[in-house]
Amino acid sequence: MKIVTSGASYIDIDAYAGCIAYAELLRLQGEDALAVCTAPLNESVNDTIRSWDASIQTAHEPSERDEFIMIDVSHPEYFDTIVNIEKVSEVIDHHPGFEQYWRDRVGDRALIEFIGAACTLVYEKWKSAGLLDSMSVTSARLLICGILDNTLNFGAKVTTQRDIEAYEELLKIANLPGDFTAQYFSECQSAILRDLVGAMRGDTKVLSFQSFGRPMSVGQLVVWDGSKILAENQDTISQTLSAVKPDWYMNLVVVGEGKSYFIAENREVQHWLEKLLDVRFDNNAAVADRLWLRKEIIKQDIERA
Ligand SMILES: [Mn+2]
């Protein structure tokens, strides 16, 4: 059995969709394949997506003949706990760092490229197999959501022309309403707001920037419309992040506006962000003219240091 799976701590829509759609492709090609993820799903797999008839299992009884195919993850420490690393036969991922490691182990069955979404790579597998006409509507929809989420509606700097092409071709299969993108991100935002503290804890990291003297807690939330969260939740954001470290900031990635909103209360942190990202704080909030991802801010810090 080919077990198509992903990471251990949580599964986002790029991993979830990639596993399901790739297992479907393998079955069409006559393989015995199954998508299995035992990790919890995060808010990017919203209730609408969970209601679709996707074929994925949350548990697996190991067998001698199992082979593992990894989607959206290539760092062996992050693999789903069901994975036996000696039996990994294929890796499809868009995170850098383990390209050579996997090339040495599985040769050209390692497809690791730094593009917007792992779902784009899975789409390209379907395309090169010549089987796009046979893709289920559900798989096309799932792959679209993975691409929208991981590229932040194509606003993230990691987005490539290949992600855009995959999205456009999948739209022809998916039969989705015209306002689907807003619907998708708005629904994810509602899930975040239902448990804001839980969502923040799930995506807060303690980072030591070279151009700032002390470690700070950095929150990041991806939403569609930022004004509501800012107006109603500044106290919750402040309390949750300052409980982790006294120096903190929140990056609210507002996909619907193509902008990041930064929230910080400490003047030292505000000055540091103003200098690093060319933004201006007013009332503990600053608006950037673009989307910033945490990893891009880390890169900016290293380049400017
Ligand atoms: Mn991904």
Short mmCIF file of C-alpha atoms and ligand atoms in Angstrom, two decimals, residues 12 14-15 72 93-95 116-119 150, ligand 1:
data_model
loop_
_atom_site.label_atom_id
_atom_site.label_comp_id
_atom_site.label_asym_id
_atom_site.label_seq_id
_atom_site.Cartn_x
_atom_site.Cartn_y
_atom_site.Cartn_z
CA ASP A 12 -2.92 22.78 6.57
CA ASP A 14 -1.94 22.54 1.12
CA ALA A 15 -0.92 19.26 2.80
CA ASP A 72 4.33 19.38 1.66
CA ASP A 93 7.44 19.49 -1.23
CA HIS A 94 8.10 23.22 -1.57
CA HIS A 95 10.23 23.84 1.54
CA GLY A 116 3.95 28.85 -3.90
CA ALA A 117 2.18 25.60 -3.05
CA ALA A 118 2.81 21.86 -2.87
CA CYS A 119 -0.63 21.56 -4.52
CA ASN A 150 -0.29 29.01 0.53
MN MN B 1 2.64 24.21 1.72
#
